Amino acid sequence: MTGFFQIVIGGLLQGGVFAAVALGFSLVYRVTGVVNLSQGAFCVLGAMAMYYFQVAFGWPTPIAAAASVVSVVAFGLIVGATTFVPAVAKLPVSSTLVLTAGLLTFFEGVALIVWGNQPYALPPFSGEAPVSFGALRVPSQGLWLAGGIAAMILALWFLVYRTALGRALQACAENAMAARLMGIDTPRMMLLSFGLAAAIGASSGLLVAPITSLQFDSGGFFTTSGFIAVAIGGMGSFAGSIVGGLLLGVAEQLAAYYVSSLFANTLALLLLLAMLLWRPNGMFSSGPVRRVDVRSDAVVHRALIRLPDGRLVALGLGLLVVLGVLPVLPLPNGVLSSLTISMILFIAVLGLDVLMGWAGQVSLGQAGFMAIGGYTAAILATNYDWSPLAGVAAGMALSIACALALSLVTGQLRGHYLALATLTFGLLVDSLTVGLINVTGGPSGLVGIPSFSLGSFDFDTSARMYWLALGVAAVAVFILEGGMRSQFGRALQAVRTDQLAAAALGVNVGRVKLAALCISSALASLSGSLYAFNFHFLSPEMVATPRSFEMIAMLVLGGEGTLVGGLFGALVLTMLPTLVQGLALYKTAAEGALLVATFLYLPEGLFGRFAMLLSRVGRRAAPVKGAPAP
Amino acid sequence: MTTPALEVAAVSRRFGGLLAVDGVTFSIAQGGLSALIGPNGAGKTTLFNAITNLFPPTSGEVRFMGRSLTGLDARRIAGLGLIRTFQTARVFPGMTVLENALAGAHMHVGATALAQMFRLPGARAEERALRDKAGALLDLIGLSAFRDAAATDLPMGAQKNLEVVRALMANPRMLLLDEPAAGLNDSETADLAALLTAIRDIGVTIMVVEHNMSLVMGIADQVIVLDAGKLVAIGAPADIQADRRVIEAYVGLED
Ligand SMILES: Nc1ncnc2c1ncn2[C@@H]1O[C@H](COP(=O)(O)OP(=O)(O)OP(=O)(O)O)[C@@H](O)[C@H]1O
Ligand SMILES: [Mg+2]
């Protein structure tokens, strides 16, 4: 029995941190209506700052802690003021959500640059000796953690419910427009919520760092755990965040002890998917019921890019020829294999474009389908002597089956709940690829994957693999372009911009979304299979959730809704570190920063901008803007 | 006697404490052109929303061509041939004027998504035919010069016209138009009136919410007057104009 309580106490401590992160989520969500996925990164930044002030500079603990929180909040405020707050004002909610995924990547990249990639553990505040309560033993740091988080919750409660500032924050949460009319500076309140969330994150990070060692990308872990907690508890509900966090912590510890530590996360994610299915608003739902006959999202003003047929064909063929001759040119070392990787990733990004760019369904789980395709094809070809082609087909079939299952959950969901369900799906696949050691080889990966082959023809050189990927991508683009220029593409766009008006014209909104999801998952799966055959090796982190974020960055950078655009995003993000060796360390930060900057300053993307120039040149006398003469 | 196109039987719609539509009953004959009028906030849009189950009636029943609409979602209602437009134009942003019109034909596209992707001859022929039809309708309403412009770049009045074209592309049996003339000038309103009568003449039943009395009196064969959620009067335009209750409902609001 003592053992059980010992586990519950461990779970409550762990859950306390989740609760703190969840509180940060809820706070920002209430004021801005956006789920800020970068929340977890503040924990790592806080711990990192603490490491410098306390260990490297030797400052006393309280001063170091205060200095850490202050510096993280200052950094958070600068980033928030230049990116997050402007984004909330001018981007639709789903784009802002993706932007915060970019911020998470950016913060992780910053931590990587400053901290390197080793895990760090901080010294406990008051020695290593645990405190005993009868037979129970609690690490002394656990008391600091519990006390610190309790104090934070109280302070937050006091601020929100007992001060004028809190009332202003609440007014923004209830009705931003009314708050504005009352003279409340809503952007300042948004920034304030962001800063407070940074403070909560930094404090809980430096409190927990002595118990769990952290590394630069632990932010993703805190974000996902905090997010699971808040989704269980109810987005925007403070009580829900705390209960959800504690519940999750205890459930994970119990699962780790009584089932298997490899599946602790899996169980939590399944719990969450069930929760999303059963009560999408969580246990403590909060949030206004909106009029559904008005558009819930800001109108998506995206560039209207329509190339005349002739130009389109010329552009496509030109591109194909240029890309096709690349392997016969004398390229520097490593360039061809990077090109191949870009091309393979582009296939998955293409699917993402159909789903996100055309149908407007944000997916944060695209890498999950890559993993399904990659592992299925690789395992069948390696262990069961299937032909690679049959393996690829099996992977695609399984991916589509998973997409259909996922749609049972996501079918009911919209906006950020949809995005979060796909994130959950991706994380679930992550945890399975790590956990199912007997099938996937676990964390150390799957080795000895054969080359792709068709009949007796082996794609065993870089050039052959590149041409294969190029061919597949070209065919996929050609087919999709045909669909996008017909009723199917119009239905996707109608669903993206106005589901209500689409349904009123007889569009089966659910089926259109499902079709987009199936196309997207099939292409991701195909890409994942080619990826595995290309490397002759596949490990979980090659197709894990950060890859999903990377592919979103590629899509946005290249240009959503352009099909071909993703190729340029994939090329930029894959080739830059290859061409400029010294950049590898900065890749993560640059990826995040590029995603954020593109969203804010070049919403049509690199290729989108290029195509706009081209289509403008193509328009001669035909009036583009303006009204019919009165 | 043929079944009426639309039968509204004791329909009410409540929003919290507000009874926005209050026990309204009327029917519309097939092939008719009815106007729904009433002061601001009378519940006209709410009645449309109740008919199309966007905000389903809290009580009462709606039948279309003799078939009850209770429990049907927007898509199924559209599938029966009852197509509506919105008071604030809801053209699809990010699509051209022509594409918006084409989007209306969704239910009548026979080619599967795969056939469209693989550019099969049948799918291409169908697409060409739809483009021709949409082009002709845009021409009819004076929008053909703007077919490749972004739909949201059009002024409000033109966007509402585009919405009517989009609705027509759906081959409706009945159209519910919510203030289609808002934002149009006099000559454009006259064009719209001609278009609406032409649509009626090809056999499409129309019910239109309209504030412009001369438009209403000129084209409608039946006028339904709503005030504070209640049906005040129903009858031929000439009778309605003489009805004291209608004038009362409008005192200070309309000339
Ligand atoms: N979704 C809703 N939630 C709450 N109240 C609503 C809703 N829709 C309409 N109402 C209320 O119902 C009443 C009728 O509104 P409705 O829009 O139907 O009037 P209307 O006759 O179309 O007016 P107008 O001529 O201004 O378009 C109004 O008081 C309005 O505020
Ligand atoms: Mg109205």
Short mmCIF file of C-alpha atoms in Angstrom, two decimals, chain B:
data_model
loop_
_atom_site.label_atom_id
_atom_site.label_comp_id
_atom_site.label_asym_id
_atom_site.label_seq_id
_atom_site.Cartn_x
_atom_site.Cartn_y
_atom_site.Cartn_z
CA MET B 1 -54.87 20.69 -55.93
CA THR B 2 -51.07 20.40 -56.13
CA THR B 3 -49.01 20.33 -52.94
CA PRO B 4 -47.72 23.74 -51.91
CA ALA B 5 -43.99 24.26 -52.36
CA LEU B 6 -43.53 25.34 -48.77
CA GLU B 7 -45.76 24.88 -45.77
CA VAL B 8 -44.83 26.57 -42.53
CA ALA B 9 -47.03 25.26 -39.71
CA ALA B 10 -47.06 27.02 -36.32
CA VAL B 11 -43.29 27.55 -36.42
CA SER B 12 -41.65 29.25 -33.44
CA ARG B 13 -38.03 29.91 -32.70
CA ARG B 14 -36.85 30.99 -29.29
CA PHE B 15 -33.49 32.54 -28.40
CA GLY B 16 -33.30 32.49 -24.62
CA GLY B 17 -36.05 34.77 -23.46
CA LEU B 18 -36.77 36.12 -26.92
CA LEU B 19 -39.41 34.55 -29.14
CA ALA B 20 -37.92 35.67 -32.45
CA VAL B 21 -40.51 33.79 -34.51
CA ASP B 22 -43.84 33.20 -32.85
CA GLY B 23 -46.25 30.56 -34.17
CA VAL B 24 -46.08 31.50 -37.82
CA THR B 25 -48.25 29.60 -40.30
CA PHE B 26 -48.51 30.10 -44.06
CA SER B 27 -47.94 28.23 -47.28
CA ILE B 28 -46.51 29.10 -50.65
CA ALA B 29 -47.83 27.63 -53.88
CA GLN B 30 -45.47 26.06 -56.39
CA GLY B 31 -44.26 28.53 -58.93
CA GLY B 32 -45.16 31.51 -56.79
CA LEU B 33 -43.05 34.53 -55.95
CA SER B 34 -43.69 35.54 -52.36
CA ALA B 35 -42.20 38.44 -50.49
CA LEU B 36 -41.54 38.38 -46.75
CA ILE B 37 -41.56 41.86 -45.29
CA GLY B 38 -41.43 43.41 -41.86
CA PRO B 39 -39.49 45.97 -39.86
CA ASN B 40 -35.93 45.35 -38.68
CA GLY B 41 -35.76 42.59 -36.11
CA ALA B 42 -39.17 41.24 -37.10
CA GLY B 43 -37.73 37.73 -37.39
CA LYS B 44 -37.51 37.37 -41.16
CA THR B 45 -33.97 36.03 -41.21
CA THR B 46 -34.74 33.88 -38.21
CA LEU B 47 -37.67 32.39 -40.12
CA PHE B 48 -35.34 31.53 -43.02
CA ASN B 49 -32.90 30.02 -40.54
CA ALA B 50 -35.72 27.98 -39.03
CA ILE B 51 -36.91 26.75 -42.42
CA THR B 52 -33.41 25.63 -43.40
CA ASN B 53 -32.70 24.19 -39.93
CA LEU B 54 -29.72 26.45 -39.37
CA PHE B 55 -31.51 27.31 -36.15
CA PRO B 56 -34.22 24.64 -36.17
CA PRO B 57 -37.72 25.66 -35.05
CA THR B 58 -38.25 25.24 -31.33
CA SER B 59 -41.76 24.13 -32.21
CA GLY B 60 -43.85 23.70 -35.30
CA GLU B 61 -43.06 22.02 -38.58
CA VAL B 62 -41.89 22.98 -42.04
CA ARG B 63 -42.77 20.91 -45.12
CA PHE B 64 -41.17 21.32 -48.51
CA MET B 65 -43.00 19.80 -51.48
CA GLY B 66 -45.03 17.84 -48.96
CA ARG B 67 -41.97 16.44 -47.17
CA SER B 68 -41.24 17.33 -43.57
CA LEU B 69 -37.90 19.04 -43.05
CA THR B 70 -37.75 18.25 -39.35
CA GLY B 71 -34.35 16.84 -38.44
CA LEU B 72 -32.78 17.31 -41.86
CA ASP B 73 -29.43 19.10 -41.98
CA ALA B 74 -28.59 21.97 -44.30
CA ARG B 75 -27.06 19.68 -46.89
CA ARG B 76 -30.10 17.41 -47.13
CA ILE B 77 -32.39 20.39 -47.39
CA ALA B 78 -30.28 21.70 -50.26
CA GLY B 79 -30.46 18.22 -51.75
CA LEU B 80 -34.25 18.50 -51.88
CA GLY B 81 -33.84 21.60 -54.01
CA LEU B 82 -34.44 24.27 -51.39
CA ILE B 83 -31.56 26.73 -51.71
CA ARG B 84 -31.05 29.87 -49.67
CA THR B 85 -28.84 32.94 -49.74
CA PHE B 86 -27.67 34.93 -46.73
CA GLN B 87 -28.44 38.45 -45.60
CA THR B 88 -24.78 39.35 -45.49
CA ALA B 89 -23.39 37.89 -48.69
CA ARG B 90 -21.35 34.79 -48.02
CA VAL B 91 -19.33 34.40 -51.18
CA PHE B 92 -16.31 32.15 -50.73
CA PRO B 93 -13.21 34.27 -50.20
CA GLY B 94 -10.06 33.10 -51.95
CA MET B 95 -12.06 32.06 -54.99
CA THR B 96 -12.79 33.95 -58.20
CA VAL B 97 -16.26 35.10 -59.20
CA LEU B 98 -16.56 32.27 -61.74
CA GLU B 99 -15.38 29.67 -59.23
CA ASN B 100 -17.91 30.91 -56.72
CA ALA B 101 -20.67 30.47 -59.25
CA LEU B 102 -19.39 27.00 -60.13
CA ALA B 103 -19.31 26.02 -56.47
CA GLY B 104 -23.09 26.24 -56.52
CA ALA B 105 -23.31 23.32 -58.92
CA HIS B 106 -21.74 20.94 -56.43
CA MET B 107 -24.73 18.63 -56.08
CA HIS B 108 -25.03 18.16 -59.81
CA VAL B 109 -21.46 17.22 -60.60
CA GLY B 110 -21.57 13.60 -61.61
CA ALA B 111 -17.83 13.02 -62.07
CA THR B 112 -16.10 11.56 -59.01
CA ALA B 113 -13.16 13.32 -57.42
CA LEU B 114 -10.88 10.69 -58.93
CA ALA B 115 -12.30 11.23 -62.41
CA GLN B 116 -11.65 14.95 -62.01
CA MET B 117 -8.10 14.35 -60.81
CA PHE B 118 -7.30 12.06 -63.70
CA ARG B 119 -8.94 14.51 -66.12
CA LEU B 120 -11.18 11.82 -67.63
CA PRO B 121 -13.02 13.01 -70.75
CA GLY B 122 -16.44 12.80 -69.08
CA ALA B 123 -15.29 14.96 -66.18
CA ARG B 124 -13.76 17.53 -68.50
CA ALA B 125 -16.84 17.74 -70.68
CA GLU B 126 -18.99 18.20 -67.59
CA GLU B 127 -16.67 20.93 -66.29
CA ARG B 128 -16.83 22.75 -69.63
CA ALA B 129 -20.62 22.59 -69.65
CA LEU B 130 -20.78 23.98 -66.12
CA ARG B 131 -18.39 26.78 -67.01
CA ASP B 132 -20.55 27.71 -69.97
CA LYS B 133 -23.65 27.75 -67.83
CA ALA B 134 -22.02 29.80 -65.09
CA GLY B 135 -20.62 32.17 -67.68
CA ALA B 136 -24.06 32.68 -69.18
CA LEU B 137 -25.64 33.38 -65.80
CA LEU B 138 -22.89 35.82 -64.85
CA ASP B 139 -23.45 37.53 -68.16
CA LEU B 140 -27.16 37.78 -67.45
CA ILE B 141 -26.54 39.54 -64.15
CA GLY B 142 -23.78 41.78 -65.51
CA LEU B 143 -20.82 40.19 -63.75
CA SER B 144 -19.08 38.53 -66.67
CA ALA B 145 -16.39 41.21 -66.89
CA PHE B 146 -15.32 40.26 -63.37
CA ARG B 147 -15.36 36.50 -63.69
CA ASP B 148 -11.66 36.15 -62.87
CA ALA B 149 -11.59 38.73 -60.09
CA ALA B 150 -11.56 37.71 -56.46
CA ALA B 151 -15.19 37.44 -55.36
CA THR B 152 -14.51 39.41 -52.20
CA ASP B 153 -13.22 42.32 -54.29
CA LEU B 154 -16.74 42.93 -55.60
CA PRO B 155 -18.87 45.55 -53.85
CA MET B 156 -21.53 44.20 -51.51
CA GLY B 157 -24.38 44.50 -53.97
CA ALA B 158 -22.49 42.58 -56.64
CA GLN B 159 -21.56 39.92 -54.10
CA LYS B 160 -25.24 39.45 -53.35
CA ASN B 161 -25.93 39.10 -57.07
CA LEU B 162 -23.16 36.53 -57.27
CA GLU B 163 -24.79 34.63 -54.43
CA VAL B 164 -28.02 34.50 -56.43
CA VAL B 165 -26.09 33.12 -59.42
CA ARG B 166 -24.42 30.57 -57.19
CA ALA B 167 -27.81 29.52 -55.84
CA LEU B 168 -29.16 29.20 -59.38
CA MET B 169 -26.27 26.95 -60.35
CA ALA B 170 -27.67 24.49 -57.82
CA ASN B 171 -30.80 24.02 -60.00
CA PRO B 172 -33.13 24.89 -57.13
CA ARG B 173 -36.82 24.06 -57.01
CA MET B 174 -37.26 26.89 -54.58
CA LEU B 175 -35.07 29.85 -53.67
CA LEU B 176 -35.04 31.66 -50.33
CA LEU B 177 -33.38 35.03 -50.91
CA ASP B 178 -32.55 37.23 -47.92
CA GLU B 179 -32.53 40.88 -49.03
CA PRO B 180 -30.97 40.33 -52.46
CA ALA B 181 -31.42 43.99 -53.40
CA ALA B 182 -29.53 45.42 -50.42
CA GLY B 183 -26.66 47.48 -51.72
CA LEU B 184 -27.99 47.76 -55.27
CA ASN B 185 -28.86 51.05 -56.94
CA ASP B 186 -32.16 51.65 -58.74
CA SER B 187 -31.20 50.35 -62.16
CA GLU B 188 -29.48 47.32 -60.67
CA THR B 189 -32.58 46.67 -58.58
CA ALA B 190 -34.70 46.81 -61.74
CA ASP B 191 -32.35 44.28 -63.36
CA LEU B 192 -32.67 42.05 -60.32
CA ALA B 193 -36.46 42.34 -60.46
CA ALA B 194 -36.41 41.25 -64.08
CA LEU B 195 -34.13 38.34 -63.22
CA LEU B 196 -36.33 37.21 -60.34
CA THR B 197 -39.47 37.21 -62.48
CA ALA B 198 -37.58 35.32 -65.18
CA ILE B 199 -36.48 32.72 -62.63
CA ARG B 200 -40.06 32.41 -61.48
CA ASP B 201 -41.21 32.02 -65.07
CA ILE B 202 -38.96 29.01 -65.60
CA GLY B 203 -40.76 27.32 -62.70
CA VAL B 204 -38.63 28.05 -59.65
CA THR B 205 -40.62 29.03 -56.58
CA ILE B 206 -39.18 32.10 -54.85
CA MET B 207 -39.52 33.56 -51.41
CA VAL B 208 -37.69 36.81 -50.94
CA VAL B 209 -37.08 39.03 -47.91
CA GLU B 210 -37.06 42.59 -49.10
CA HIS B 211 -37.29 46.10 -47.67
CA ASN B 212 -37.73 47.81 -51.01
CA MET B 213 -41.53 48.19 -51.26
CA SER B 214 -41.69 49.13 -54.89
CA LEU B 215 -39.69 46.02 -55.78
CA VAL B 216 -41.94 43.88 -53.59
CA MET B 217 -45.18 45.32 -54.90
CA GLY B 218 -43.97 45.09 -58.48
CA ILE B 219 -43.01 41.43 -58.65
CA ALA B 220 -44.57 39.49 -55.78
CA ASP B 221 -47.83 37.63 -56.15
CA GLN B 222 -48.11 37.13 -52.40
CA VAL B 223 -46.83 39.23 -49.53
CA ILE B 224 -46.26 37.92 -46.00
CA VAL B 225 -45.88 40.49 -43.25
CA LEU B 226 -44.03 39.70 -40.05
CA ASP B 227 -43.82 41.93 -37.01
CA ALA B 228 -42.17 41.08 -33.69
CA GLY B 229 -42.06 37.43 -34.72
CA LYS B 230 -45.78 37.20 -35.48
CA LEU B 231 -47.48 36.92 -38.84
CA VAL B 232 -49.48 40.13 -39.20
CA ALA B 233 -50.92 39.78 -42.66
CA ILE B 234 -50.73 37.68 -45.78
CA GLY B 235 -52.26 38.41 -49.16
CA ALA B 236 -51.92 39.97 -52.57
CA PRO B 237 -49.71 43.08 -52.78
CA ALA B 238 -52.60 45.44 -53.38
CA ASP B 239 -54.50 44.18 -50.32
CA ILE B 240 -51.42 44.35 -48.14
CA GLN B 241 -50.75 47.93 -49.12
CA ALA B 242 -54.20 48.87 -47.91
CA ASP B 243 -53.98 46.86 -44.68
CA ARG B 244 -54.06 49.06 -41.60
CA ARG B 245 -52.06 46.61 -39.45
CA VAL B 246 -49.25 46.59 -41.95
CA ILE B 247 -49.11 50.33 -42.05
CA GLU B 248 -49.00 50.36 -38.26
CA ALA B 249 -46.16 47.89 -38.17
CA TYR B 250 -44.25 50.16 -40.47
CA VAL B 251 -45.15 53.54 -38.97
CA GLY B 252 -42.04 55.69 -38.84
CA LEU B 253 -40.00 53.00 -40.52
CA GLU B 254 -41.07 53.10 -44.14
CA ASP B 255 -42.79 55.60 -46.29
#
